[in-house]
């Protein structure tokens, strides 16, 4: 079951953790935020940004589509290779600099 939509789907920021793996029984946690441009304009932070999906308006179908498109575009010979590519877009719980 999914949480309710935010009160204002055009002005919101929501944090997510997605369990992603090679099969449905196991996976690693990847964190990201979905944020709208209106919510970004209120942010007083300036600097680098990462781990954000920017949508004009929050909708579950959009989040699902972006995740599906991202994950279907990634290829690798090992889980480590795949997870490192996902990490370019999301914060990977097991990331270490190597």
PDB file of N, CA and C in Angstrom:
ATOM      1  N   UNK A   1       0.840  -1.190   0.000  1.00  0.00           N
ATOM      2  CA  UNK A   1       0.000   0.000   0.000  1.00  0.00           C
ATOM      3  C   UNK A   1       0.882   1.250   0.000  1.00  0.00           C
ATOM      4  N   UNK A   2       0.523   2.179  -0.810  1.00  0.00           N
ATOM      5  CA  UNK A   2       1.299   3.408  -0.934  1.00  0.00           C
ATOM      6  C   UNK A   2       0.717   4.501  -0.048  1.00  0.00           C
ATOM      7  N   UNK A   3       1.595   5.386   0.412  1.00  0.00           N
ATOM      8  CA  UNK A   3       1.099   6.543   1.173  1.00  0.00           C
ATOM      9  C   UNK A   3       0.205   7.414   0.292  1.00  0.00           C
ATOM     10  N   UNK A   4      -0.571   8.240   0.934  1.00  0.00           N
ATOM     11  CA  UNK A   4      -1.420   9.171   0.194  1.00  0.00           C
ATOM     12  C   UNK A   4      -0.555  10.164  -0.575  1.00  0.00           C
ATOM     13  N   UNK A   5      -1.162  10.760  -1.575  1.00  0.00           N
ATOM     14  CA  UNK A   5      -0.469  11.813  -2.309  1.00  0.00           C
ATOM     15  C   UNK A   5      -0.236  13.001  -1.393  1.00  0.00           C
ATOM     16  N   UNK A   6       0.819  13.778  -1.646  1.00  0.00           N
ATOM     17  CA  UNK A   6       1.039  14.987  -0.842  1.00  0.00           C
ATOM     18  C   UNK A   6      -0.116  15.969  -1.036  1.00  0.00           C
ATOM     19  N   UNK A   7      -0.285  16.864  -0.085  1.00  0.00           N
ATOM     20  CA  UNK A   7      -1.372  17.848  -0.146  1.00  0.00           C
ATOM     21  C   UNK A   7      -1.293  18.692  -1.414  1.00  0.00           C
ATOM     22  N   UNK A   8      -0.083  19.060  -1.821  1.00  0.00           N
ATOM     23  CA  UNK A   8       0.100  19.840  -3.039  1.00  0.00           C
ATOM     24  C   UNK A   8       1.081  19.083  -3.937  1.00  0.00           C
ATOM     25  N   UNK A   9       0.586  18.419  -4.941  1.00  0.00           N
ATOM     26  CA  UNK A   9       1.435  17.580  -5.799  1.00  0.00           C
ATOM     27  C   UNK A   9       2.389  18.398  -6.669  1.00  0.00           C
ATOM     28  N   UNK A  10       2.176  19.710  -6.755  1.00  0.00           N
ATOM     29  CA  UNK A  10       3.065  20.573  -7.535  1.00  0.00           C
ATOM     30  C   UNK A  10       4.106  21.277  -6.676  1.00  0.00           C
ATOM     31  N   UNK A  11       4.050  21.062  -5.364  1.00  0.00           N
ATOM     32  CA  UNK A  11       4.975  21.720  -4.438  1.00  0.00           C
ATOM     33  C   UNK A  11       5.258  20.780  -3.282  1.00  0.00           C
ATOM     34  N   UNK A  12       6.183  19.850  -3.502  1.00  0.00           N
ATOM     35  CA  UNK A  12       6.454  18.853  -2.461  1.00  0.00           C
ATOM     36  C   UNK A  12       7.836  18.233  -2.648  1.00  0.00           C
ATOM     37  N   UNK A  13       8.287  17.618  -1.584  1.00  0.00           N
ATOM     38  CA  UNK A  13       9.504  16.807  -1.608  1.00  0.00           C
ATOM     39  C   UNK A  13       9.251  15.603  -0.732  1.00  0.00           C
ATOM     40  N   UNK A  14       9.474  14.416  -1.284  1.00  0.00           N
ATOM     41  CA  UNK A  14       9.259  13.170  -0.557  1.00  0.00           C
ATOM     42  C   UNK A  14      10.515  12.315  -0.651  1.00  0.00           C
ATOM     43  N   UNK A  15      10.865  11.658   0.442  1.00  0.00           N
ATOM     44  CA  UNK A  15      12.035  10.783   0.474  1.00  0.00           C
ATOM     45  C   UNK A  15      11.594   9.328   0.385  1.00  0.00           C
ATOM     46  N   UNK A  16      12.382   8.547  -0.352  1.00  0.00           N
ATOM     47  CA  UNK A  16      12.056   7.146  -0.566  1.00  0.00           C
ATOM     48  C   UNK A  16      13.271   6.269  -0.356  1.00  0.00           C
ATOM     49  N   UNK A  17      13.012   5.031   0.014  1.00  0.00           N
ATOM     50  CA  UNK A  17      14.017   3.984   0.003  1.00  0.00           C
ATOM     51  C   UNK A  17      13.462   2.857  -0.852  1.00  0.00           C
ATOM     52  N   UNK A  18      14.216   2.486  -1.884  1.00  0.00           N
ATOM     53  CA  UNK A  18      13.808   1.406  -2.780  1.00  0.00           C
ATOM     54  C   UNK A  18      14.739   0.221  -2.564  1.00  0.00           C
ATOM     55  N   UNK A  19      14.166  -0.946  -2.347  1.00  0.00           N
ATOM     56  CA  UNK A  19      14.959  -2.174  -2.254  1.00  0.00           C
ATOM     57  C   UNK A  19      15.079  -2.724  -3.671  1.00  0.00           C
ATOM     58  N   UNK A  20      16.311  -2.758  -4.178  1.00  0.00           N
ATOM     59  CA  UNK A  20      16.566  -3.169  -5.555  1.00  0.00           C
ATOM     60  C   UNK A  20      17.598  -4.282  -5.530  1.00  0.00           C
ATOM     61  N   UNK A  21      17.335  -5.341  -6.284  1.00  0.00           N
ATOM     62  CA  UNK A  21      18.270  -6.459  -6.334  1.00  0.00           C
ATOM     63  C   UNK A  21      18.115  -7.248  -7.615  1.00  0.00           C
ATOM     64  N   UNK A  22      18.894  -8.303  -7.716  1.00  0.00           N
ATOM     65  CA  UNK A  22      18.865  -9.148  -8.910  1.00  0.00           C
ATOM     66  C   UNK A  22      17.629 -10.047  -8.956  1.00  0.00           C
ATOM     67  N   UNK A  23      17.009 -10.288  -7.804  1.00  0.00           N
ATOM     68  CA  UNK A  23      15.763 -11.046  -7.778  1.00  0.00           C
ATOM     69  C   UNK A  23      14.855 -10.456  -6.706  1.00  0.00           C
ATOM     70  N   UNK A  24      13.615 -10.916  -6.666  1.00  0.00           N
ATOM     71  CA  UNK A  24      12.609 -10.315  -5.780  1.00  0.00           C
ATOM     72  C   UNK A  24      12.830 -10.634  -4.304  1.00  0.00           C
ATOM     73  N   UNK A  25      13.632 -11.625  -3.993  1.00  0.00           N
ATOM     74  CA  UNK A  25      13.774 -12.040  -2.596  1.00  0.00           C
ATOM     75  C   UNK A  25      14.835 -11.276  -1.819  1.00  0.00           C
ATOM     76  N   UNK A  26      15.725 -10.588  -2.512  1.00  0.00           N
ATOM     77  CA  UNK A  26      16.775  -9.856  -1.809  1.00  0.00           C
ATOM     78  C   UNK A  26      17.163  -8.609  -2.597  1.00  0.00           C
ATOM     79  N   UNK A  27      17.841  -7.713  -1.938  1.00  0.00           N
ATOM     80  CA  UNK A  27      18.273  -6.493  -2.610  1.00  0.00           C
ATOM     81  C   UNK A  27      18.923  -5.544  -1.628  1.00  0.00           C
ATOM     82  N   UNK A  28      19.448  -4.469  -2.165  1.00  0.00           N
ATOM     83  CA  UNK A  28      20.074  -3.424  -1.371  1.00  0.00           C
ATOM     84  C   UNK A  28      19.153  -2.206  -1.353  1.00  0.00           C
ATOM     85  N   UNK A  29      19.327  -1.382  -0.342  1.00  0.00           N
ATOM     86  CA  UNK A  29      18.523  -0.170  -0.227  1.00  0.00           C
ATOM     87  C   UNK A  29      19.195   0.980  -0.980  1.00  0.00           C
ATOM     88  N   UNK A  30      18.384   1.675  -1.756  1.00  0.00           N
ATOM     89  CA  UNK A  30      18.809   2.873  -2.475  1.00  0.00           C
ATOM     90  C   UNK A  30      17.850   3.989  -2.093  1.00  0.00           C
ATOM     91  N   UNK A  31      18.399   5.122  -1.690  1.00  0.00           N
ATOM     92  CA  UNK A  31      17.580   6.254  -1.249  1.00  0.00           C
ATOM     93  C   UNK A  31      17.604   7.379  -2.281  1.00  0.00           C
ATOM     94  N   UNK A  32      16.444   8.012  -2.434  1.00  0.00           N
ATOM     95  CA  UNK A  32      16.328   9.157  -3.325  1.00  0.00           C
ATOM     96  C   UNK A  32      15.127   9.985  -2.894  1.00  0.00           C
ATOM     97  N   UNK A  33      15.078  11.204  -3.396  1.00  0.00           N
ATOM     98  CA  UNK A  33      13.948  12.093  -3.139  1.00  0.00           C
ATOM     99  C   UNK A  33      13.263  12.415  -4.447  1.00  0.00           C
ATOM    100  N   UNK A  34      11.966  12.615  -4.369  1.00  0.00           N
ATOM    101  CA  UNK A  34      11.200  13.159  -5.483  1.00  0.00           C
ATOM    102  C   UNK A  34      10.844  14.577  -5.063  1.00  0.00           C
ATOM    103  N   UNK A  35      11.207  15.519  -5.906  1.00  0.00           N
ATOM    104  CA  UNK A  35      11.016  16.926  -5.558  1.00  0.00           C
ATOM    105  C   UNK A  35      10.483  17.685  -6.777  1.00  0.00           C
ATOM    106  N   UNK A  36       9.639  18.658  -6.509  1.00  0.00           N
ATOM    107  CA  UNK A  36       9.112  19.501  -7.584  1.00  0.00           C
ATOM    108  C   UNK A  36       9.915  20.801  -7.655  1.00  0.00           C
ATOM    109  N   UNK A  37       9.913  21.457  -8.802  1.00  0.00           N
ATOM    110  CA  UNK A  37      10.621  22.746  -8.921  1.00  0.00           C
ATOM    111  C   UNK A  37      10.129  23.774  -7.893  1.00  0.00           C
ATOM    112  N   UNK A  38       8.835  23.782  -7.603  1.00  0.00           N
ATOM    113  CA  UNK A  38       8.318  24.734  -6.611  1.00  0.00           C
ATOM    114  C   UNK A  38       8.948  24.494  -5.247  1.00  0.00           C
ATOM    115  N   UNK A  39       9.115  23.248  -4.873  1.00  0.00           N
ATOM    116  CA  UNK A  39       9.746  22.939  -3.589  1.00  0.00           C
ATOM    117  C   UNK A  39      11.224  23.329  -3.604  1.00  0.00           C
ATOM    118  N   UNK A  40      11.871  23.166  -4.736  1.00  0.00           N
ATOM    119  CA  UNK A  40      13.283  23.546  -4.841  1.00  0.00           C
ATOM    120  C   UNK A  40      13.482  25.048  -4.680  1.00  0.00           C
ATOM    121  N   UNK A  41      12.530  25.838  -5.138  1.00  0.00           N
ATOM    122  CA  UNK A  41      12.693  27.294  -5.033  1.00  0.00           C
ATOM    123  C   UNK A  41      12.666  27.765  -3.584  1.00  0.00           C
ATOM    124  N   UNK A  42      12.038  27.015  -2.698  1.00  0.00           N
ATOM    125  CA  UNK A  42      12.005  27.386  -1.273  1.00  0.00           C
ATOM    126  C   UNK A  42      13.270  26.964  -0.543  1.00  0.00           C
ATOM    127  N   UNK A  43      14.030  26.091  -1.141  1.00  0.00           N
ATOM    128  CA  UNK A  43      15.237  25.569  -0.508  1.00  0.00           C
ATOM    129  C   UNK A  43      16.313  26.652  -0.469  1.00  0.00           C
ATOM    130  N   UNK A  44      16.920  26.845   0.668  1.00  0.00           N
ATOM    131  CA  UNK A  44      17.970  27.859   0.804  1.00  0.00           C
ATOM    132  C   UNK A  44      19.361  27.292   0.536  1.00  0.00           C
ATOM    133  N   UNK A  45      19.436  26.011   0.271  1.00  0.00           N
ATOM    134  CA  UNK A  45      20.724  25.366   0.003  1.00  0.00           C
ATOM    135  C   UNK A  45      21.237  25.748  -1.376  1.00  0.00           C
ATOM    136  N   UNK A  46      22.508  26.005  -1.473  1.00  0.00           N
ATOM    137  CA  UNK A  46      23.163  26.153  -2.768  1.00  0.00           C
ATOM    138  C   UNK A  46      24.367  25.233  -2.778  1.00  0.00           C
ATOM    139  N   UNK A  47      24.579  24.566  -3.853  1.00  0.00           N
ATOM    140  CA  UNK A  47      25.696  23.631  -3.955  1.00  0.00           C
ATOM    141  C   UNK A  47      25.304  22.436  -4.805  1.00  0.00           C
ATOM    142  N   UNK A  48      26.050  21.356  -4.647  1.00  0.00           N
ATOM    143  CA  UNK A  48      25.824  20.150  -5.427  1.00  0.00           C
ATOM    144  C   UNK A  48      24.562  19.442  -4.974  1.00  0.00           C
ATOM    145  N   UNK A  49      23.916  18.787  -5.907  1.00  0.00           N
ATOM    146  CA  UNK A  49      22.739  17.975  -5.594  1.00  0.00           C
ATOM    147  C   UNK A  49      22.888  16.592  -6.197  1.00  0.00           C
ATOM    148  N   UNK A  50      22.317  15.615  -5.552  1.00  0.00           N
ATOM    149  CA  UNK A  50      22.346  14.235  -6.043  1.00  0.00           C
ATOM    150  C   UNK A  50      21.151  13.516  -5.445  1.00  0.00           C
ATOM    151  N   UNK A  51      20.834  12.384  -5.998  1.00  0.00           N
ATOM    152  CA  UNK A  51      19.799  11.507  -5.443  1.00  0.00           C
ATOM    153  C   UNK A  51      18.408  12.116  -5.506  1.00  0.00           C
ATOM    154  N   UNK A  52      18.130  12.911  -6.528  1.00  0.00           N
ATOM    155  CA  UNK A  52      16.815  13.538  -6.653  1.00  0.00           C
ATOM    156  C   UNK A  52      16.207  13.260  -8.015  1.00  0.00           C
ATOM    157  N   UNK A  53      14.939  12.938  -8.007  1.00  0.00           N
ATOM    158  CA  UNK A  53      14.126  12.856  -9.209  1.00  0.00           C
ATOM    159  C   UNK A  53      13.250  14.100  -9.205  1.00  0.00           C
ATOM    160  N   UNK A  54      13.405  14.949 -10.204  1.00  0.00           N
ATOM    161  CA  UNK A  54      12.662  16.210 -10.255  1.00  0.00           C
ATOM    162  C   UNK A  54      11.482  16.037 -11.201  1.00  0.00           C
ATOM    163  N   UNK A  55      10.288  16.219 -10.659  1.00  0.00           N
ATOM    164  CA  UNK A  55       9.046  16.107 -11.426  1.00  0.00           C
ATOM    165  C   UNK A  55       8.267  17.407 -11.310  1.00  0.00           C
ATOM    166  N   UNK A  56       7.611  17.811 -12.377  1.00  0.00           N
ATOM    167  CA  UNK A  56       6.773  19.002 -12.333  1.00  0.00           C
ATOM    168  C   UNK A  56       5.613  18.828 -11.361  1.00  0.00           C
ATOM    169  N   UNK A  57       5.158  17.585 -11.232  1.00  0.00           N
ATOM    170  CA  UNK A  57       4.017  17.275 -10.370  1.00  0.00           C
ATOM    171  C   UNK A  57       4.172  15.837  -9.891  1.00  0.00           C
ATOM    172  N   UNK A  58       3.984  15.606  -8.597  1.00  0.00           N
ATOM    173  CA  UNK A  58       4.138  14.255  -8.066  1.00  0.00           C
ATOM    174  C   UNK A  58       2.977  13.371  -8.503  1.00  0.00           C
ATOM    175  N   UNK A  59       3.323  12.196  -9.010  1.00  0.00           N
ATOM    176  CA  UNK A  59       2.341  11.160  -9.338  1.00  0.00           C
ATOM    177  C   UNK A  59       3.055   9.816  -9.251  1.00  0.00           C
ATOM    178  N   UNK A  60       2.398   8.849  -8.631  1.00  0.00           N
ATOM    179  CA  UNK A  60       3.014   7.533  -8.484  1.00  0.00           C
ATOM    180  C   UNK A  60       3.386   6.930  -9.827  1.00  0.00           C
ATOM    181  N   UNK A  61       2.530   7.102 -10.835  1.00  0.00           N
ATOM    182  CA  UNK A  61       2.818   6.523 -12.147  1.00  0.00           C
ATOM    183  C   UNK A  61       4.099   7.106 -12.735  1.00  0.00           C
ATOM    184  N   UNK A  62       4.370   8.377 -12.500  1.00  0.00           N
ATOM    185  CA  UNK A  62       5.611   8.984 -12.981  1.00  0.00           C
ATOM    186  C   UNK A  62       6.831   8.417 -12.260  1.00  0.00           C
ATOM    187  N   UNK A  63       6.736   8.284 -10.952  1.00  0.00           N
ATOM    188  CA  UNK A  63       7.843   7.706 -10.186  1.00  0.00           C
ATOM    189  C   UNK A  63       8.118   6.286 -10.679  1.00  0.00           C
ATOM    190  N   UNK A  64       7.060   5.489 -10.824  1.00  0.00           N
ATOM    191  CA  UNK A  64       7.216   4.117 -11.322  1.00  0.00           C
ATOM    192  C   UNK A  64       7.868   4.095 -12.701  1.00  0.00           C
ATOM    193  N   UNK A  65       7.416   4.959 -13.597  1.00  0.00           N
ATOM    194  CA  UNK A  65       7.962   4.982 -14.959  1.00  0.00           C
ATOM    195  C   UNK A  65       9.440   5.370 -14.976  1.00  0.00           C
ATOM    196  N   UNK A  66       9.796   6.385 -14.191  1.00  0.00           N
ATOM    197  CA  UNK A  66      11.202   6.780 -14.148  1.00  0.00           C
ATOM    198  C   UNK A  66      12.083   5.673 -13.564  1.00  0.00           C
ATOM    199  N   UNK A  67      11.600   5.021 -12.512  1.00  0.00           N
ATOM    200  CA  UNK A  67      12.365   3.901 -11.946  1.00  0.00           C
ATOM    201  C   UNK A  67      12.491   2.769 -12.947  1.00  0.00           C
ATOM    202  N   UNK A  68      11.383   2.391 -13.583  1.00  0.00           N
ATOM    203  CA  UNK A  68      11.413   1.313 -14.575  1.00  0.00           C
ATOM    204  C   UNK A  68      12.373   1.638 -15.715  1.00  0.00           C
ATOM    205  N   UNK A  69      12.303   2.859 -16.235  1.00  0.00           N
ATOM    206  CA  UNK A  69      13.187   3.249 -17.339  1.00  0.00           C
ATOM    207  C   UNK A  69      14.652   3.236 -16.924  1.00  0.00           C
ATOM    208  N   UNK A  70      14.932   3.742 -15.723  1.00  0.00           N
ATOM    209  CA  UNK A  70      16.315   3.743 -15.240  1.00  0.00           C
ATOM    210  C   UNK A  70      16.833   2.321 -15.101  1.00  0.00           C
ATOM    211  N   UNK A  71      16.086   1.491 -14.403  1.00  0.00           N
ATOM    212  CA  UNK A  71      16.559   0.135 -14.128  1.00  0.00           C
ATOM    213  C   UNK A  71      16.654  -0.712 -15.392  1.00  0.00           C
ATOM    214  N   UNK A  72      15.771  -0.506 -16.344  1.00  0.00           N
ATOM    215  CA  UNK A  72      15.832  -1.297 -17.582  1.00  0.00           C
ATOM    216  C   UNK A  72      16.989  -0.865 -18.477  1.00  0.00           C
ATOM    217  N   UNK A  73      17.553   0.311 -18.229  1.00  0.00           N
ATOM    218  CA  UNK A  73      18.673   0.791 -19.049  1.00  0.00           C
ATOM    219  C   UNK A  73      20.039   0.352 -18.509  1.00  0.00           C
ATOM    220  N   UNK A  74      20.069  -0.248 -17.344  1.00  0.00           N
ATOM    221  CA  UNK A  74      21.337  -0.581 -16.692  1.00  0.00           C
ATOM    222  C   UNK A  74      21.710  -2.032 -16.972  1.00  0.00           C
ATOM    223  N   UNK A  75      22.975  -2.225 -17.318  1.00  0.00           N
ATOM    224  CA  UNK A  75      23.502  -3.557 -17.599  1.00  0.00           C
ATOM    225  C   UNK A  75      24.823  -3.729 -16.852  1.00  0.00           C
ATOM    226  N   UNK A  76      25.122  -4.968 -16.483  1.00  0.00           N
ATOM    227  CA  UNK A  76      26.392  -5.249 -15.840  1.00  0.00           C
ATOM    228  C   UNK A  76      26.599  -6.746 -15.712  1.00  0.00           C
ATOM    229  N   UNK A  77      27.851  -7.144 -15.543  1.00  0.00           N
ATOM    230  CA  UNK A  77      28.185  -8.560 -15.409  1.00  0.00           C
ATOM    231  C   UNK A  77      28.055  -9.058 -13.976  1.00  0.00           C
ATOM    232  N   UNK A  78      27.895  -8.124 -13.031  1.00  0.00           N
ATOM    233  CA  UNK A  78      27.755  -8.513 -11.627  1.00  0.00           C
ATOM    234  C   UNK A  78      26.817  -7.527 -10.930  1.00  0.00           C
ATOM    235  N   UNK A  79      26.342  -7.926  -9.762  1.00  0.00           N
ATOM    236  CA  UNK A  79      25.505  -7.019  -8.993  1.00  0.00           C
ATOM    237  C   UNK A  79      26.279  -5.757  -8.639  1.00  0.00           C
ATOM    238  N   UNK A  80      27.539  -5.889  -8.334  1.00  0.00           N
ATOM    239  CA  UNK A  80      28.379  -4.733  -7.988  1.00  0.00           C
ATOM    240  C   UNK A  80      28.386  -3.709  -9.127  1.00  0.00           C
ATOM    241  N   UNK A  81      28.537  -4.178 -10.362  1.00  0.00           N
ATOM    242  CA  UNK A  81      28.525  -3.266 -11.507  1.00  0.00           C
ATOM    243  C   UNK A  81      27.170  -2.590 -11.672  1.00  0.00           C
ATOM    244  N   UNK A  82      26.104  -3.360 -11.526  1.00  0.00           N
ATOM    245  CA  UNK A  82      24.754  -2.818 -11.659  1.00  0.00           C
ATOM    246  C   UNK A  82      24.481  -1.802 -10.555  1.00  0.00           C
ATOM    247  N   UNK A  83      24.807  -2.171  -9.317  1.00  0.00           N
ATOM    248  CA  UNK A  83      24.541  -1.287  -8.176  1.00  0.00           C
ATOM    249  C   UNK A  83      25.326   0.013  -8.280  1.00  0.00           C
ATOM    250  N   UNK A  84      26.541  -0.038  -8.768  1.00  0.00           N
ATOM    251  CA  UNK A  84      27.334   1.193  -8.927  1.00  0.00           C
ATOM    252  C   UNK A  84      26.687   2.136  -9.950  1.00  0.00           C
ATOM    253  N   UNK A  85      26.080   1.569 -10.985  1.00  0.00           N
ATOM    254  CA  UNK A  85      25.393   2.408 -11.967  1.00  0.00           C
ATOM    255  C   UNK A  85      24.137   3.028 -11.369  1.00  0.00           C
ATOM    256  N   UNK A  86      23.397   2.253 -10.595  1.00  0.00           N
ATOM    257  CA  UNK A  86      22.208   2.795  -9.918  1.00  0.00           C
ATOM    258  C   UNK A  86      22.628   3.900  -8.957  1.00  0.00           C
ATOM    259  N   UNK A  87      23.775   3.708  -8.303  1.00  0.00           N
ATOM    260  CA  UNK A  87      24.280   4.682  -7.335  1.00  0.00           C
ATOM    261  C   UNK A  87      24.559   6.042  -7.969  1.00  0.00           C
ATOM    262  N   UNK A  88      24.754   6.096  -9.272  1.00  0.00           N
ATOM    263  CA  UNK A  88      24.938   7.386  -9.932  1.00  0.00           C
ATOM    264  C   UNK A  88      23.681   8.246  -9.816  1.00  0.00           C
ATOM    265  N   UNK A  89      22.532   7.614  -9.571  1.00  0.00           N
ATOM    266  CA  UNK A  89      21.254   8.316  -9.478  1.00  0.00           C
ATOM    267  C   UNK A  89      20.667   8.315  -8.077  1.00  0.00           C
ATOM    268  N   UNK A  90      21.046   7.330  -7.262  1.00  0.00           N
ATOM    269  CA  UNK A  90      20.478   7.173  -5.916  1.00  0.00           C
ATOM    270  C   UNK A  90      21.599   6.862  -4.926  1.00  0.00           C
ATOM    271  N   UNK A  91      21.330   7.113  -3.659  1.00  0.00           N
ATOM    272  CA  UNK A  91      22.294   6.813  -2.604  1.00  0.00           C
ATOM    273  C   UNK A  91      22.212   5.324  -2.272  1.00  0.00           C
ATOM    274  N   UNK A  92      23.315   4.611  -2.458  1.00  0.00           N
ATOM    275  CA  UNK A  92      23.379   3.161  -2.219  1.00  0.00           C
ATOM    276  C   UNK A  92      23.880   2.917  -0.812  1.00  0.00           C
ATOM    277  N   UNK A  93      23.150   2.139  -0.036  1.00  0.00           N
ATOM    278  CA  UNK A  93      23.510   1.886   1.356  1.00  0.00           C
ATOM    279  C   UNK A  93      24.872   1.243   1.524  1.00  0.00           C
ATOM    280  N   UNK A  94      25.336   0.508   0.548  1.00  0.00           N
ATOM    281  CA  UNK A  94      26.586  -0.245   0.675  1.00  0.00           C
ATOM    282  C   UNK A  94      27.737   0.383  -0.094  1.00  0.00           C
ATOM    283  N   UNK A  95      27.572   1.629  -0.545  1.00  0.00           N
ATOM    284  CA  UNK A  95      28.614   2.246  -1.352  1.00  0.00           C
ATOM    285  C   UNK A  95      29.882   2.471  -0.536  1.00  0.00           C
ATOM    286  N   UNK A  96      30.990   2.047  -1.125  1.00  0.00           N
ATOM    287  CA  UNK A  96      32.305   2.359  -0.574  1.00  0.00           C
ATOM    288  C   UNK A  96      33.189   2.777  -1.744  1.00  0.00           C
ATOM    289  N   UNK A  97      34.086   3.683  -1.514  1.00  0.00           N
ATOM    290  CA  UNK A  97      35.009   4.119  -2.557  1.00  0.00           C
ATOM    291  C   UNK A  97      36.048   3.053  -2.768  1.00  0.00           C
ATOM    292  N   UNK A  98      36.093   2.514  -3.960  1.00  0.00           N
ATOM    293  CA  UNK A  98      37.123   1.516  -4.301  1.00  0.00           C
ATOM    294  C   UNK A  98      37.680   1.810  -5.652  1.00  0.00           C
TER     295      UNK A  98
END
